[in-house]
PDB file of C-alpha atoms in Angstrom:
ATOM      1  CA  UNK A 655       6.397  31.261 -66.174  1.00 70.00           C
ATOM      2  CA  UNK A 656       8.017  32.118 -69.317  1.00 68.00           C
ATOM      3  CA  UNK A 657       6.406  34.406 -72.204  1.00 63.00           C
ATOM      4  CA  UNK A 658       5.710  31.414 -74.786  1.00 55.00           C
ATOM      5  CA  UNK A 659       4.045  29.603 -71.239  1.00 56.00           C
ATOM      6  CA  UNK A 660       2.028  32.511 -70.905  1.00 54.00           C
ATOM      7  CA  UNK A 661       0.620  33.129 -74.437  1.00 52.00           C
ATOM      8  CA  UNK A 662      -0.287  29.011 -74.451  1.00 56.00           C
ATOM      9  CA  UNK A 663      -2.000  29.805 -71.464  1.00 54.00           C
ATOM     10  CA  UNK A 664      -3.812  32.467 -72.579  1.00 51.00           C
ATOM     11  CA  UNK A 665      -4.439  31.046 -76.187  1.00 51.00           C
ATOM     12  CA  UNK A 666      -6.037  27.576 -73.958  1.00 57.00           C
ATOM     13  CA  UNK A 667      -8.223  30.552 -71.880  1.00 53.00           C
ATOM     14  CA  UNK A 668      -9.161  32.113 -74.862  1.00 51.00           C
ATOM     15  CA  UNK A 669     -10.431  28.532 -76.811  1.00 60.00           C
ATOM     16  CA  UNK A 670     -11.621  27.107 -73.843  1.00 59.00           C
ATOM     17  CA  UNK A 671     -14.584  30.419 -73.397  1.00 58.00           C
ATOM     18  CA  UNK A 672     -15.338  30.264 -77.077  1.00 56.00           C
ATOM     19  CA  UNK A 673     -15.509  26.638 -78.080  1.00 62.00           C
ATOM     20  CA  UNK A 674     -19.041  25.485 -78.616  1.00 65.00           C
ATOM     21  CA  UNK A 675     -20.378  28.831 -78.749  1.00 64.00           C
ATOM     22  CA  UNK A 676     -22.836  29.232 -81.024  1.00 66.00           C
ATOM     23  CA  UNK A 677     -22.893  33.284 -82.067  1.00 57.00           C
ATOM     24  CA  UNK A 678     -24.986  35.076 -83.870  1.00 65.00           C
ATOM     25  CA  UNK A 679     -23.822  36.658 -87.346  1.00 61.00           C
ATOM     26  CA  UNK A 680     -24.163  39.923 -89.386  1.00 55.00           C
ATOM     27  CA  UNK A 681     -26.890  39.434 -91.801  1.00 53.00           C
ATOM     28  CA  UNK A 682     -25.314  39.068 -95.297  1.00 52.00           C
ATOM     29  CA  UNK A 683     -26.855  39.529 -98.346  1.00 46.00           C
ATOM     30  CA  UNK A 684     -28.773  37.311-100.430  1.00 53.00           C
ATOM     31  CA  UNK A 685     -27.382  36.573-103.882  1.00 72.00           C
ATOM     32  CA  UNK A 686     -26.652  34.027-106.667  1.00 79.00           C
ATOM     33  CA  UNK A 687     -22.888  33.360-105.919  1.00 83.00           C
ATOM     34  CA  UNK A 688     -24.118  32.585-102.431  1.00 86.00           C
ATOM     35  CA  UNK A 689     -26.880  29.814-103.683  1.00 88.00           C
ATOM     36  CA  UNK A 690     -24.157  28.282-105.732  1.00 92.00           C
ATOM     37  CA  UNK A 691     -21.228  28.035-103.314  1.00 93.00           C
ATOM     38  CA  UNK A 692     -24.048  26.140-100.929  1.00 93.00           C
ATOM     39  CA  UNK A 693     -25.587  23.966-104.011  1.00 93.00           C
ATOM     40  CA  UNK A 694     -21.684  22.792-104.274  1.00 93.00           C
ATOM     41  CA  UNK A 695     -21.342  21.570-100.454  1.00 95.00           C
ATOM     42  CA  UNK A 696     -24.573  19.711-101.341  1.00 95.00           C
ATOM     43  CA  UNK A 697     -27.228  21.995 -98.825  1.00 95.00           C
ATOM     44  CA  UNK A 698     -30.419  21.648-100.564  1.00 94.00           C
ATOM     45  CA  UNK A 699     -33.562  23.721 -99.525  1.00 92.00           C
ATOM     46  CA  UNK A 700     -34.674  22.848 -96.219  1.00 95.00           C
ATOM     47  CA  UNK A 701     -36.135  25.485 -93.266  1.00 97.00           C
ATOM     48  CA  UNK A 702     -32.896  25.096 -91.877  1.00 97.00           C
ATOM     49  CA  UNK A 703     -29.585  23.296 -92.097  1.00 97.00           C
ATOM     50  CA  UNK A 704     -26.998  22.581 -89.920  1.00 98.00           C
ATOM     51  CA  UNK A 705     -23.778  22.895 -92.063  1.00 98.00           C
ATOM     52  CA  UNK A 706     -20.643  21.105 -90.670  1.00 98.00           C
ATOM     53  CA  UNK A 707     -17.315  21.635 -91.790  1.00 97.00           C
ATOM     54  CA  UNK A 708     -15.092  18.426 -90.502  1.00 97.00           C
ATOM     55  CA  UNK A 709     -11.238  17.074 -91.413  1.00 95.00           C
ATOM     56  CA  UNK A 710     -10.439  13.105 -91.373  1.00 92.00           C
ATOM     57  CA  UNK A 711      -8.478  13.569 -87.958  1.00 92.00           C
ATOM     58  CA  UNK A 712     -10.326  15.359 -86.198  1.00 94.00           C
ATOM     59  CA  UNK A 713     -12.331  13.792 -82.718  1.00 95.00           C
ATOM     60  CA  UNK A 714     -14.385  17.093 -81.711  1.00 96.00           C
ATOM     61  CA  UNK A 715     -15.890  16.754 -85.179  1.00 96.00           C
ATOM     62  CA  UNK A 716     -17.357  12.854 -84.416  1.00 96.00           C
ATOM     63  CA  UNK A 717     -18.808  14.712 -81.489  1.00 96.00           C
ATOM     64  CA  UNK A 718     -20.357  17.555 -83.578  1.00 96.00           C
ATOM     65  CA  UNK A 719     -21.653  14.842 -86.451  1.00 97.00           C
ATOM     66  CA  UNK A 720     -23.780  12.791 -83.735  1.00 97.00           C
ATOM     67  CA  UNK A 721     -25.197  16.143 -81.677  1.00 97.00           C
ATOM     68  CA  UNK A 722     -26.125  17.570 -85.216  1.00 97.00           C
ATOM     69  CA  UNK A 723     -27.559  14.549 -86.484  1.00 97.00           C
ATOM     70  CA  UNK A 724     -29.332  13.645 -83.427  1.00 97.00           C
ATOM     71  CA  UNK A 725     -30.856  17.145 -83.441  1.00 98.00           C
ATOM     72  CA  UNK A 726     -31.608  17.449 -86.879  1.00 97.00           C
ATOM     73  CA  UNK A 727     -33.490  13.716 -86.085  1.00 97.00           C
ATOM     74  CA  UNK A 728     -35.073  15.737 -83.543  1.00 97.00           C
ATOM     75  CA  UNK A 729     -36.565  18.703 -85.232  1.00 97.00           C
ATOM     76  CA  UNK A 730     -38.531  18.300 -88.166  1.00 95.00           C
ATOM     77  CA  UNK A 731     -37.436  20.349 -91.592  1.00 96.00           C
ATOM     78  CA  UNK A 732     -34.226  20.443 -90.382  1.00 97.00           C
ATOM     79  CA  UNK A 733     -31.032  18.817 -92.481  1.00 97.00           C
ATOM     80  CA  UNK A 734     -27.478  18.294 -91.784  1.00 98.00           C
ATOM     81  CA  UNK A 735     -25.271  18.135 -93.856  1.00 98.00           C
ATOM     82  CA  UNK A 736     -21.266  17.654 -93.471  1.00 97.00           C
ATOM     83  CA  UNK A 737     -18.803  18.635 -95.419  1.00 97.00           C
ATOM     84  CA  UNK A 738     -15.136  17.233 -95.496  1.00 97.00           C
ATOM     85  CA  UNK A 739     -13.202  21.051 -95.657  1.00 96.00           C
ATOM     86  CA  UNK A 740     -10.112  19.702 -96.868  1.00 95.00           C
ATOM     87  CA  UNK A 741     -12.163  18.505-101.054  1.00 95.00           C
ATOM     88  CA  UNK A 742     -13.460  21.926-100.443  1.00 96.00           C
ATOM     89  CA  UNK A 743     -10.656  24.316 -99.536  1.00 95.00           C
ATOM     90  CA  UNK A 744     -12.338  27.579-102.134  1.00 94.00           C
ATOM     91  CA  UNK A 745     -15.570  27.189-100.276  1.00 95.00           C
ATOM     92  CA  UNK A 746     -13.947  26.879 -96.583  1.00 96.00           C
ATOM     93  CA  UNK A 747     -11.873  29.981 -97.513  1.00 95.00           C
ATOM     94  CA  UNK A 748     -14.496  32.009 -98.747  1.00 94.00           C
ATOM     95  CA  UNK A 749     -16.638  31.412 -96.358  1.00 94.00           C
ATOM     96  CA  UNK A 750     -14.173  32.227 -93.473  1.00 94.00           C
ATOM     97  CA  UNK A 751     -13.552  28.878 -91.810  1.00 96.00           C
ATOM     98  CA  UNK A 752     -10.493  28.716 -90.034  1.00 94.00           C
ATOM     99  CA  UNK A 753     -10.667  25.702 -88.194  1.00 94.00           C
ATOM    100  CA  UNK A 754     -12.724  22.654 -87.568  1.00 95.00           C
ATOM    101  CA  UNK A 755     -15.384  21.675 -86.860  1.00 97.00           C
ATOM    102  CA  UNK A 756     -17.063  24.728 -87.395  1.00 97.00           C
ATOM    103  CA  UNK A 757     -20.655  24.933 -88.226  1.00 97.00           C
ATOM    104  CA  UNK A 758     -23.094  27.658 -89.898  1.00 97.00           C
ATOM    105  CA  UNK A 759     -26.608  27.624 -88.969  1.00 97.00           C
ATOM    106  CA  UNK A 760     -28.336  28.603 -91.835  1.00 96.00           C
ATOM    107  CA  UNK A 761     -32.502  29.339 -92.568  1.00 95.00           C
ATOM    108  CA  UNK A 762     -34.844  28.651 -95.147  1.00 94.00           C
ATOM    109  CA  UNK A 763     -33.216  31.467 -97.695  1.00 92.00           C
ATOM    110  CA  UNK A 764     -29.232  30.030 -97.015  1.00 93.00           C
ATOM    111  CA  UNK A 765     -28.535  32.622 -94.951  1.00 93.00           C
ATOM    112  CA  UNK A 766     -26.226  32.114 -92.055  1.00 94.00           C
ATOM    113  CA  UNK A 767     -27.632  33.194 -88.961  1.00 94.00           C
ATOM    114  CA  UNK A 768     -25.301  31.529 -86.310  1.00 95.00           C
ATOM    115  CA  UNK A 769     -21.724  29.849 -86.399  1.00 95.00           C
ATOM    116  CA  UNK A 770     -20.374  27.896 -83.910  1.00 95.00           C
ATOM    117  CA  UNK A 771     -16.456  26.403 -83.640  1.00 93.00           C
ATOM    118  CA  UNK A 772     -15.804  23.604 -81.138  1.00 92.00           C
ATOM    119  CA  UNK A 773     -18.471  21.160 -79.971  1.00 94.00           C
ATOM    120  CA  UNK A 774     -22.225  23.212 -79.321  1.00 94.00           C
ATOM    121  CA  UNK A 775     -24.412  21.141 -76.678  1.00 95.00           C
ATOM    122  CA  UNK A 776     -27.730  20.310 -78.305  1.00 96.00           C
ATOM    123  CA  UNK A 777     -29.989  22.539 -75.792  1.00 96.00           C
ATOM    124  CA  UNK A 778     -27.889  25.465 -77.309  1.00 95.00           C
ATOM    125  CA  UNK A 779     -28.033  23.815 -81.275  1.00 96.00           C
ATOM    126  CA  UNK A 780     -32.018  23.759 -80.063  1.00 96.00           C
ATOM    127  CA  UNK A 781     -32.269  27.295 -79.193  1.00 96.00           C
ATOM    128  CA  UNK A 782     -30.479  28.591 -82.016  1.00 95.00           C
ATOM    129  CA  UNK A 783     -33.053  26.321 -84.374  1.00 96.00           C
ATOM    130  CA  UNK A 784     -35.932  27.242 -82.544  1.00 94.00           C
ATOM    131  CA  UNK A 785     -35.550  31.542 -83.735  1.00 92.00           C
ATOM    132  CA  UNK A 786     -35.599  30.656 -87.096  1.00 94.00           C
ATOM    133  CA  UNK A 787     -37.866  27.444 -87.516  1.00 93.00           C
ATOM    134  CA  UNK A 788     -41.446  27.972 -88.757  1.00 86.00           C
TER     135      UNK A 788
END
């Protein structure tokens, strides 16, 4: 196999183990800038929101609307809320998005607690809810 054969290979490897992940996240800060970034993408206070990041094109995104929706329908206080990343290219850069869908799990504060990229199942979107639900 040739080198550029390879490195497809092991970029497909690489995707394949980490798409639909959801991983935990350094705790951030609190703080105003923070509050306002999420108030533009339209997250209002909620115990916890499911915040998707999505492009036009994009079919694993459908996939992550209905699982988030459905489990957002499932568990009460908790919103989603989508956001097309392409209207909102400062945000999706500042918040470190680099491909989609991506979505950030985040708790009553705003905080982001979890991020997943790729497609999550909903027992894992269900676990990750159910540390930081009331």
């Amino acid at each position: 196999m040739d080198p550029v054969g390879m490195g497809a290979v092991a970029v497909g490897l690489w995707r394949r183990r980490h798409d639909g992940r959801v991983a935990a996240v350094s705790a951030a800060s609190e703080d105003r800038h923070m509050r306002e970034l999420l108030e533009r993408l339209g997250v209002e206070p909620a115990d916890a929101t499911l915040l998707q990041f999505s492009t036009a094109f994009c079919a694993p995104c459908r996939a992550m609307r209905r699982v988030s929706a459905e489990v957002a329908d499932l568990l009460p206080g908790v919103r989603h809320v989508e956001v097309d990343a392409e209207s909102h290219l400062a945000e999706v850069r500042e918040l470190g998005i680099w491909r989609t869908p991506t979505l950030l799990i985040l708790d009553a504060d705003g905080r982001e607690v979890r991020r997943a990229t790729g497609v999550p199942t909903k027992p894992h979107l269900i676990a990750a809810l159910a540390e930081i639900l009331p």
